[in-house]
Tab-separated table of N, CA and C in Angstrom:
chain	number	residue	atom	x	y	z
I	65	MET	N	42.038	-4.421	164.288
I	65	MET	CA	42.100	-4.784	165.539
I	65	MET	C	40.619	-4.813	166.023
I	66	ARG	N	39.803	-3.766	165.554
I	66	ARG	CA	38.592	-3.716	166.059
I	66	ARG	C	37.771	-4.924	165.470
I	67	ASN	N	37.987	-5.264	164.288
I	67	ASN	CA	37.338	-6.392	163.759
I	67	ASN	C	37.613	-7.809	164.302
I	68	LEU	N	38.900	-7.895	164.931
I	68	LEU	CA	39.296	-8.995	165.721
I	68	LEU	C	38.540	-9.129	166.857
I	69	VAL	N	38.535	-7.928	167.574
I	69	VAL	CA	37.891	-8.040	168.965
I	69	VAL	C	36.390	-8.266	168.752
I	70	PHE	N	35.741	-7.632	167.731
I	70	PHE	CA	34.323	-7.872	167.436
I	70	PHE	C	34.096	-9.374	167.166
I	71	SER	N	35.028	-9.991	166.170
I	71	SER	CA	34.876	-11.275	166.050
I	71	SER	C	34.855	-12.290	166.981
I	72	VAL	N	35.827	-11.921	167.940
I	72	VAL	CA	35.948	-12.924	169.168
I	72	VAL	C	34.739	-12.730	169.974
I	73	LEU	N	34.182	-11.450	170.258
I	73	LEU	CA	33.018	-11.311	171.089
I	73	LEU	C	31.863	-11.950	170.532
I	74	VAL	N	31.646	-11.846	169.159
I	74	VAL	CA	30.392	-12.592	168.610
I	74	VAL	C	30.650	-14.057	168.772
I	75	THR	N	31.651	-14.670	168.519
I	75	THR	CA	32.013	-16.068	168.708
I	75	THR	C	31.621	-16.461	170.129
I	76	ALA	N	32.199	-15.694	171.017
I	76	ALA	CA	31.930	-16.006	172.465
I	76	ALA	C	30.488	-15.903	172.926
I	77	LEU	N	29.889	-14.901	172.534
I	77	LEU	CA	28.591	-14.711	173.002
I	77	LEU	C	27.282	-15.275	172.165
I	78	THR	N	27.764	-15.811	170.981
I	78	THR	CA	26.638	-16.470	170.233
I	78	THR	C	25.745	-17.501	170.925
I	79	PRO	N	26.165	-18.348	171.782
I	79	PRO	CA	25.383	-19.443	172.387
I	79	PRO	C	24.499	-18.713	173.274
I	80	PHE	N	24.754	-17.725	174.060
I	80	PHE	CA	23.809	-16.967	174.877
I	80	PHE	C	22.613	-16.387	173.848
I	81	PHE	N	22.900	-15.994	172.850
I	81	PHE	CA	21.585	-15.446	171.918
I	81	PHE	C	20.847	-16.514	171.515
I	82	PHE	N	21.204	-17.671	171.223
I	82	PHE	CA	20.517	-18.534	170.685
I	82	PHE	C	19.851	-19.695	171.660
I	83	CYS	N	20.437	-19.843	172.882
I	83	CYS	CA	19.920	-20.807	173.696
I	83	CYS	C	19.829	-20.358	175.101
I	84	GLY	N	20.344	-19.097	175.418
I	84	GLY	CA	20.316	-18.610	176.827
I	84	GLY	C	21.220	-19.345	177.810
I	85	CYS	N	21.952	-20.257	177.226
I	85	CYS	CA	22.834	-20.947	178.013
I	85	CYS	C	24.158	-21.529	177.412
I	86	ALA	N	25.098	-20.897	177.692
I	86	ALA	CA	26.249	-21.171	176.888
I	86	ALA	C	26.726	-22.801	176.909
I	87	GLY	N	27.224	-23.290	175.833
I	87	GLY	CA	27.614	-24.587	176.008
I	87	GLY	C	26.661	-25.638	175.686
I	88	ILE	N	25.336	-25.631	175.930
I	88	ILE	CA	24.379	-26.683	175.924
I	88	ILE	C	24.088	-27.090	174.550
I	89	ASP	N	24.198	-26.209	173.384
I	89	ASP	CA	23.919	-26.590	172.248
I	89	ASP	C	25.114	-26.826	171.501
I	90	ALA	N	26.395	-26.695	172.160
I	90	ALA	CA	27.663	-26.726	171.391
I	90	ALA	C	28.279	-28.196	171.389
I	91	GLY	N	27.444	-29.323	171.642
I	91	GLY	CA	27.959	-30.792	171.672
I	91	GLY	C	27.602	-31.431	172.933
I	92	PRO	N	28.254	-32.484	173.077
I	92	PRO	CA	27.995	-33.413	174.285
I	92	PRO	C	28.055	-32.451	175.349
I	93	TYR	N	27.037	-32.474	176.330
I	93	TYR	CA	27.029	-31.885	177.580
I	93	TYR	C	27.431	-32.706	178.687
I	94	ARG	N	28.439	-32.617	179.338
I	94	ARG	CA	29.125	-33.515	180.428
I	94	ARG	C	29.145	-32.726	181.717
I	95	ALA	N	28.877	-33.298	182.729
I	95	ALA	CA	29.014	-32.846	184.216
I	95	ALA	C	29.044	-33.999	185.261
I	96	ARG	N	29.347	-33.732	186.337
I	96	ARG	CA	29.382	-34.593	187.481
I	96	ARG	C	28.123	-34.392	188.343
I	97	VAL	N	27.490	-35.387	188.669
I	97	VAL	CA	26.403	-35.557	189.606
I	97	VAL	C	26.905	-35.359	191.107
I	98	VAL	N	26.476	-34.294	191.811
I	98	VAL	CA	26.779	-34.075	193.129
I	98	VAL	C	25.783	-34.325	194.177
I	99	TYR	N	24.538	-34.360	193.594
I	99	TYR	CA	23.493	-34.593	194.572
I	99	TYR	C	22.096	-35.217	193.954
I	100	VAL	N	21.554	-36.068	194.406
I	100	VAL	CA	20.408	-36.829	194.095
I	100	VAL	C	19.100	-36.476	194.595
I	101	TYR	N	18.382	-35.661	194.073
I	101	TYR	CA	17.113	-35.363	194.860
I	101	TYR	C	16.105	-36.640	194.974
I	102	ASP	N	15.882	-37.555	194.074
I	102	ASP	CA	15.038	-38.547	193.954
I	102	ASP	C	15.331	-39.439	192.825
I	103	GLY	N	14.361	-40.134	192.259
I	103	GLY	CA	14.757	-41.134	191.297
I	103	GLY	C	14.764	-40.430	189.904
I	104	ASP	N	14.431	-39.211	189.711
I	104	ASP	CA	14.485	-38.898	188.347
I	104	ASP	C	14.963	-37.193	188.408
I	105	THR	N	15.666	-36.711	189.540
I	105	THR	CA	16.103	-35.377	189.425
I	105	THR	C	17.380	-35.473	190.137
I	106	VAL	N	18.523	-34.733	189.439
I	106	VAL	CA	19.747	-34.644	190.008
I	106	VAL	C	20.214	-33.202	190.006
I	107	LYS	N	21.401	-33.052	190.894
I	107	LYS	CA	21.985	-31.543	190.632
I	107	LYS	C	23.457	-32.084	190.298
I	108	LEU	N	24.003	-31.138	189.251
I	108	LEU	CA	25.225	-31.154	188.689
I	108	LEU	C	26.262	-30.238	189.349
I	109	ASP	N	27.570	-30.654	189.199
I	109	ASP	CA	28.723	-29.913	189.827
I	109	ASP	C	28.749	-28.312	189.338
I	110	ASN	N	27.910	-28.025	188.298
I	110	ASN	CA	27.810	-26.526	187.858
I	110	ASN	C	26.364	-25.880	188.189
I	111	GLU	N	25.905	-26.504	189.234
I	111	GLU	CA	24.566	-26.092	190.030
I	111	GLU	C	23.357	-26.292	189.168
I	112	GLU	N	23.530	-27.021	187.955
I	112	GLU	CA	22.361	-27.173	187.102
I	112	GLU	C	21.631	-28.375	187.733
I	113	ARG	N	20.317	-28.120	187.982
I	113	ARG	CA	19.257	-29.375	188.079
I	113	ARG	C	18.803	-29.908	186.869
I	114	VAL	N	18.729	-31.217	186.738
I	114	VAL	CA	18.455	-32.053	185.732
I	114	VAL	C	17.255	-32.971	186.159
I	115	ARG	N	16.134	-32.807	185.222
I	115	ARG	CA	15.010	-33.639	185.466
I	115	ARG	C	14.993	-34.666	184.203
I	116	TYR	N	15.063	-36.065	184.491
I	116	TYR	CA	15.149	-37.174	183.553
I	116	TYR	C	13.918	-36.957	182.643
I	117	LEU	N	14.284	-37.012	181.228
I	117	LEU	CA	13.064	-37.082	180.250
I	117	LEU	C	12.360	-38.549	180.150
I	118	GLY	N	11.247	-38.497	179.894
I	118	GLY	CA	10.422	-39.693	179.620
I	118	GLY	C	10.095	-40.564	180.745
I	119	ILE	N	10.360	-40.232	181.971
I	119	ILE	CA	10.064	-40.972	183.082
I	119	ILE	C	9.556	-40.397	184.129
I	120	ASP	N	8.932	-41.070	185.047
I	120	ASP	CA	8.489	-40.317	186.396
I	120	ASP	C	8.698	-41.421	187.441
I	121	THR	N	9.253	-41.087	188.541
I	121	THR	CA	9.543	-42.100	189.597
I	121	THR	C	8.778	-41.428	190.692
I	122	PRO	N	8.530	-42.489	191.839
I	122	PRO	CA	7.702	-42.134	192.861
I	122	PRO	C	8.185	-40.894	193.582
I	123	GLU	N	7.452	-39.951	194.177
I	123	GLU	CA	7.896	-38.736	194.862
I	123	GLU	C	8.319	-38.851	196.192
I	124	MET	N	9.383	-38.218	196.582
I	124	MET	CA	9.890	-38.194	198.116
I	124	MET	C	9.057	-37.384	198.990
I	125	ASN	N	8.366	-36.232	198.442
I	125	ASN	CA	7.558	-35.363	199.224
I	125	ASN	C	8.280	-35.077	200.402
I	126	TYR	N	9.220	-34.357	200.255
I	126	TYR	CA	9.983	-33.640	201.185
I	126	TYR	C	9.336	-32.742	202.002
I	127	LYS	N	8.504	-31.785	201.216
I	127	LYS	CA	7.512	-30.772	201.901
I	127	LYS	C	6.313	-31.458	202.657
I	128	ASN	N	5.983	-32.435	202.237
I	128	ASN	CA	4.621	-33.119	202.823
I	128	ASN	C	4.822	-34.550	202.908
I	129	PRO	N	5.762	-35.091	203.933
I	129	PRO	CA	5.870	-36.605	203.991
I	129	PRO	C	4.540	-37.263	204.311
I	130	PRO	N	4.492	-38.606	204.061
I	130	PRO	CA	5.592	-39.458	203.795
I	130	PRO	C	5.970	-39.543	202.253
I	131	ALA	N	6.856	-40.245	202.011
I	131	ALA	CA	7.253	-40.167	200.534
I	131	ALA	C	6.475	-41.492	200.046
I	132	GLU	N	6.311	-41.351	198.677
I	132	GLU	CA	5.452	-42.225	197.928
I	132	GLU	C	6.039	-43.752	197.935
I	133	TYR	N	5.222	-44.822	197.771
I	133	TYR	CA	5.602	-46.248	197.768
I	133	TYR	C	6.922	-46.446	196.742
I	134	LEU	N	8.155	-46.797	197.304
I	134	LEU	CA	9.271	-47.180	196.646
I	134	LEU	C	10.086	-45.844	196.214
I	135	ALA	N	9.805	-44.540	196.713
I	135	ALA	CA	10.332	-43.340	196.472
I	135	ALA	C	11.962	-43.543	196.984
I	136	GLU	N	11.962	-44.025	198.203
I	136	GLU	CA	13.464	-44.247	198.768
I	136	GLU	C	14.279	-45.172	197.900
I	137	GLN	N	13.609	-46.227	197.601
I	137	GLN	CA	14.311	-47.187	196.725
I	137	GLN	C	14.690	-46.837	195.237
I	138	ALA	N	13.805	-45.789	194.851
I	138	ALA	CA	14.087	-45.348	193.332
I	138	ALA	C	15.257	-44.352	193.574
I	139	LYS	N	15.389	-43.394	194.494
I	139	LYS	CA	16.216	-42.501	194.819
I	139	LYS	C	17.605	-43.182	195.163
I	140	GLU	N	17.715	-44.228	195.782
I	140	GLU	CA	18.917	-45.186	196.079
I	140	GLU	C	19.332	-45.663	194.838
I	141	PHE	N	18.543	-46.289	194.015
I	141	PHE	CA	18.871	-46.871	192.814
I	141	PHE	C	19.528	-45.845	191.819
I	142	ASN	N	18.834	-44.683	191.830
I	142	ASN	CA	19.427	-43.575	190.938
I	142	ASN	C	20.822	-43.267	191.419
I	143	SER	N	21.006	-43.074	192.722
I	143	SER	CA	22.247	-42.629	193.432
I	143	SER	C	23.241	-43.642	193.102
I	144	ARG	N	22.980	-44.814	193.029
I	144	ARG	CA	23.978	-45.963	192.768
I	144	ARG	C	24.464	-45.735	191.374
I	145	LEU	N	23.561	-45.521	190.433
I	145	LEU	CA	23.928	-45.187	189.156
I	145	LEU	C	24.712	-43.914	188.777
I	146	VAL	N	24.323	-42.946	189.393
I	146	VAL	CA	24.956	-41.511	188.968
I	146	VAL	C	25.812	-40.703	190.002
I	147	LYS	N	25.523	-41.002	191.276
I	147	LYS	CA	26.124	-39.921	192.219
I	147	LYS	C	27.572	-39.991	192.166
I	148	GLY	N	28.144	-38.822	191.959
I	148	GLY	CA	29.747	-38.765	192.039
I	148	GLY	C	30.411	-39.070	190.811
I	149	LYS	N	29.440	-39.327	189.721
I	149	LYS	CA	29.968	-39.767	188.410
I	149	LYS	C	29.623	-38.780	187.493
I	150	ASN	N	30.595	-38.765	186.437
I	150	ASN	CA	30.341	-37.904	185.181
I	150	ASN	C	29.264	-38.561	184.321
I	151	VAL	N	28.347	-37.579	183.999
I	151	VAL	CA	27.255	-38.033	183.160
I	151	VAL	C	27.349	-37.149	181.820
I	152	ARG	N	26.618	-37.850	180.965
I	152	ARG	CA	26.504	-37.075	179.565
I	152	ARG	C	24.962	-36.882	179.261
I	153	LEU	N	24.540	-35.719	179.027
I	153	LEU	CA	23.010	-35.490	178.891
I	153	LEU	C	22.861	-35.502	177.395
I	154	GLU	N	21.722	-35.932	177.028
I	154	GLU	CA	21.226	-35.945	175.731
I	154	GLU	C	19.988	-35.066	175.725
I	155	PHE	N	19.797	-34.193	174.801
I	155	PHE	CA	18.549	-33.389	174.828
I	155	PHE	C	17.612	-33.701	173.692
I	156	ASP	N	16.370	-33.486	174.053
I	156	ASP	CA	15.307	-33.583	172.968
I	156	ASP	C	14.941	-32.257	172.496
I	157	THR	N	13.548	-32.232	172.076
I	157	THR	CA	13.197	-30.745	171.625
I	157	THR	C	13.093	-29.591	172.753
I	158	VAL	N	12.424	-29.774	173.788
I	158	VAL	CA	12.278	-28.848	174.776
I	158	VAL	C	13.398	-29.211	175.778
I	159	ARG	N	14.283	-28.180	176.109
I	159	ARG	CA	15.460	-28.400	177.021
I	159	ARG	C	15.255	-27.933	178.577
I	160	ARG	N	14.223	-27.122	178.725
I	160	ARG	CA	14.081	-26.696	180.290
I	160	ARG	C	12.587	-26.913	180.391
I	161	ASP	N	12.434	-27.110	181.785
I	161	ASP	CA	10.994	-27.096	182.268
I	161	ASP	C	10.542	-25.799	182.920
I	162	LYS	N	9.368	-25.623	183.451
I	162	LYS	CA	8.876	-24.502	184.030
I	162	LYS	C	9.624	-24.076	185.287
I	163	TYR	N	10.527	-25.154	185.754
I	163	TYR	CA	11.216	-24.991	187.072
I	163	TYR	C	12.721	-24.667	186.635
I	164	ASN	N	12.888	-24.410	185.349
I	164	ASN	CA	14.290	-23.986	184.774
I	164	ASN	C	15.189	-25.191	184.940
I	165	ARG	N	14.642	-26.352	185.115
I	165	ARG	CA	15.587	-27.526	185.202
I	165	ARG	C	15.851	-28.021	183.783
I	166	LEU	N	17.209	-28.515	183.548
I	166	LEU	CA	17.361	-29.105	182.314
I	166	LEU	C	16.609	-30.463	182.124
I	167	LEU	N	16.082	-30.692	180.865
I	167	LEU	CA	15.391	-32.017	180.732
I	167	LEU	C	16.340	-32.778	179.806
I	168	ALA	N	16.571	-33.982	180.277
I	168	ALA	CA	17.621	-34.680	179.429
I	168	ALA	C	17.465	-36.249	179.685
I	169	TYR	N	18.132	-36.835	178.783
I	169	TYR	CA	18.358	-38.243	178.823
I	169	TYR	C	19.777	-38.446	179.406
I	170	VAL	N	20.047	-39.157	180.227
I	170	VAL	CA	21.140	-39.306	181.087
I	170	VAL	C	21.923	-40.634	180.905
I	171	TYR	N	23.324	-40.510	180.750
I	171	TYR	CA	24.076	-41.554	180.427
I	171	TYR	C	25.237	-41.629	181.400
I	172	VAL	N	25.688	-42.738	181.970
I	172	VAL	CA	26.853	-42.881	182.675
I	172	VAL	C	27.780	-43.945	181.868
I	173	ASP	N	28.672	-43.438	181.127
I	173	ASP	CA	29.577	-44.378	180.099
I	173	ASP	C	28.415	-44.742	179.099
I	174	LYS	N	28.151	-46.051	178.863
I	174	LYS	CA	27.263	-46.648	178.123
I	174	LYS	C	25.889	-46.941	178.644
I	175	THR	N	25.731	-46.720	179.966
I	175	THR	CA	24.431	-46.968	180.750
I	175	THR	C	23.419	-45.896	180.601
I	176	PHE	N	22.366	-46.201	179.919
I	176	PHE	CA	21.169	-45.313	179.741
I	176	PHE	C	20.430	-45.188	181.047
I	177	VAL	N	20.725	-44.155	181.866
I	177	VAL	CA	19.874	-44.141	183.277
I	177	VAL	C	18.506	-44.189	183.120
I	178	ASN	N	17.819	-43.390	182.302
I	178	ASN	CA	16.432	-43.316	182.205
I	178	ASN	C	15.963	-44.764	181.997
I	179	ALA	N	16.462	-45.394	180.993
I	179	ALA	CA	16.070	-46.805	180.639
I	179	ALA	C	16.216	-47.797	181.972
I	180	GLU	N	17.359	-47.623	182.502
I	180	GLU	CA	17.464	-48.527	183.639
I	180	GLU	C	16.598	-48.498	184.820
I	181	LEU	N	16.119	-47.350	185.032
I	181	LEU	CA	14.976	-47.086	186.005
I	181	LEU	C	13.759	-47.748	185.508
I	182	ILE	N	13.483	-47.607	184.559
I	182	ILE	CA	12.294	-48.294	183.844
I	182	ILE	C	12.433	-49.878	184.146
I	183	LYS	N	13.656	-50.385	183.573
I	183	LYS	CA	13.779	-51.825	183.648
I	183	LYS	C	13.695	-52.272	185.034
I	184	ALA	N	14.169	-51.516	185.757
I	184	ALA	CA	14.224	-51.932	187.270
I	184	ALA	C	12.907	-51.747	188.168
I	185	GLY	N	12.055	-51.148	187.337
I	185	GLY	CA	10.627	-51.000	187.840
I	185	GLY	C	10.413	-49.816	188.979
I	186	TYR	N	11.415	-48.954	188.926
I	186	TYR	CA	11.480	-47.783	189.655
I	186	TYR	C	10.834	-46.525	189.046
I	187	ALA	N	10.571	-46.622	187.734
I	187	ALA	CA	10.109	-45.398	186.967
I	187	ALA	C	8.916	-45.996	186.016
I	188	LYS	N	7.988	-45.103	186.027
I	188	LYS	CA	6.765	-45.289	184.787
I	188	LYS	C	7.224	-44.352	183.867
I	189	VAL	N	6.746	-44.690	182.540
I	189	VAL	CA	7.072	-43.937	181.162
I	189	VAL	C	6.183	-42.683	181.526
I	190	TYR	N	6.774	-41.464	181.260
I	190	TYR	CA	6.150	-40.247	181.238
I	190	TYR	C	6.505	-39.389	180.276
I	191	ILE	N	5.875	-39.307	179.118
I	191	ILE	CA	6.152	-38.733	177.969
I	191	ILE	C	5.440	-37.351	177.730
I	192	ILE	N	6.099	-36.299	177.661
I	192	ILE	CA	5.462	-34.981	177.393
I	192	ILE	C	5.870	-34.462	175.922
I	193	PRO	N	5.067	-34.522	174.939
I	193	PRO	CA	5.382	-33.905	173.691
I	193	PRO	C	5.728	-32.644	173.919
I	194	PRO	N	6.744	-32.209	173.017
I	194	PRO	CA	7.426	-32.860	172.060
I	194	PRO	C	8.615	-33.669	172.196
I	195	ASN	N	8.979	-33.721	173.300
I	195	ASN	CA	10.097	-34.738	173.878
I	195	ASN	C	9.685	-36.314	173.908
I	196	THR	N	9.766	-36.786	172.671
I	196	THR	CA	9.258	-38.220	172.483
I	196	THR	C	10.421	-39.148	171.641
I	197	LYS	N	11.584	-38.722	171.845
I	197	LYS	CA	12.620	-39.481	171.151
I	197	LYS	C	12.763	-40.856	171.428
I	198	TYR	N	12.527	-41.299	172.552
I	198	TYR	CA	12.598	-42.861	173.168
I	198	TYR	C	11.198	-43.314	173.812
I	199	ALA	N	10.087	-42.717	173.262
I	199	ALA	CA	8.893	-42.925	173.851
I	199	ALA	C	8.554	-44.502	173.490
I	200	ASP	N	8.788	-45.062	172.227
I	200	ASP	CA	8.570	-46.363	172.025
I	200	ASP	C	9.393	-47.313	172.953
I	201	ASP	N	10.779	-46.987	172.835
I	201	ASP	CA	11.681	-48.016	173.634
I	201	ASP	C	11.224	-48.018	174.980
I	202	PHE	N	11.010	-46.911	175.748
I	202	PHE	CA	10.527	-46.764	177.062
I	202	PHE	C	9.214	-47.478	177.362
I	203	LEU	N	8.365	-47.544	176.428
I	203	LEU	CA	7.089	-48.213	176.618
I	203	LEU	C	7.264	-49.859	176.616
I	204	SER	N	8.126	-50.242	175.619
I	204	SER	CA	8.534	-51.651	175.642
I	204	SER	C	9.158	-52.016	176.835
I	205	LEU	N	10.165	-51.207	177.300
I	205	LEU	CA	10.833	-51.531	178.725
I	205	LEU	C	9.695	-51.842	179.826
I	206	GLN	N	8.810	-50.829	179.807
I	206	GLN	CA	7.903	-50.816	180.897
I	206	GLN	C	6.890	-52.016	180.665
I	207	ARG	N	6.591	-52.486	179.516
I	207	ARG	CA	5.787	-53.617	179.422
I	207	ARG	C	6.413	-54.876	180.067
I	208	ARG	N	7.807	-54.972	179.717
I	208	ARG	CA	8.659	-55.946	180.221
I	208	ARG	C	8.692	-55.926	181.780
I	209	SER	N	8.994	-54.829	182.280
I	209	SER	CA	9.090	-54.553	183.799
I	209	SER	C	7.730	-54.989	184.364
I	210	LYS	N	6.676	-54.522	183.853
I	210	LYS	CA	5.177	-54.948	184.353
I	210	LYS	C	4.927	-56.408	184.298
I	211	ASN	N	5.277	-57.146	183.146
I	211	ASN	CA	5.130	-58.530	183.081
I	211	ASN	C	6.002	-59.308	184.091
I	212	GLU	N	7.276	-58.810	184.360
I	212	GLU	CA	8.335	-59.356	185.276
I	212	GLU	C	7.756	-58.913	186.753
I	213	ARG	N	6.790	-58.126	187.052
I	213	ARG	CA	6.540	-57.689	188.221
I	213	ARG	C	7.558	-56.979	189.106
I	214	LYS	N	8.324	-56.063	188.453
I	214	LYS	CA	9.470	-55.503	189.140
I	214	LYS	C	8.899	-54.205	189.744
I	215	GLY	N	9.639	-53.868	190.933
I	215	GLY	CA	9.530	-52.552	191.577
I	215	GLY	C	8.095	-52.242	191.979
I	216	ILE	N	7.626	-51.137	191.188
I	216	ILE	CA	6.330	-50.548	191.536
I	216	ILE	C	5.223	-51.377	190.879
I	217	TRP	N	5.587	-52.370	189.949
I	217	TRP	CA	4.652	-53.225	189.311
I	217	TRP	C	4.614	-54.613	190.096
I	218	ALA	N	5.044	-54.830	191.241
I	218	ALA	CA	5.090	-55.886	191.939
I	218	ALA	C	3.879	-56.246	192.795
I	219	TYR	N	2.934	-55.277	192.631
I	219	TYR	CA	1.846	-55.742	193.456
I	219	TYR	C	0.843	-56.901	192.876
């Protein structure tokens, strides 16, 4: 009986010892977006904040207005893509930033949200090694967005 209890405890607690957050390493991470902070940061129904990997959108500047150029539009575009929807998170090498936000590539069904923000011209490529999985793809999308003068590239 003791062996069974020990075995169950080890199995249940192993994720905490290896990543500090149960379930994140255990396969696809899925949750529902309940709040959109801006073009590249959201809050999930489990209270986790997620910062999109590989991109940077104009800042809302909540503490020191006004918002940067196209920040409201980037937030609205992101909201239309993810708010109230179930998302799947894909991780790279580093999974949390210094603010304890999850760092992820975000998908709604087959839509790659990070890429859509770049394509629409609401995000610049922002790669911080070692999280470089989609760097080349993102740079290619950004070149196209710039050439088509979309969003932030419309000047």
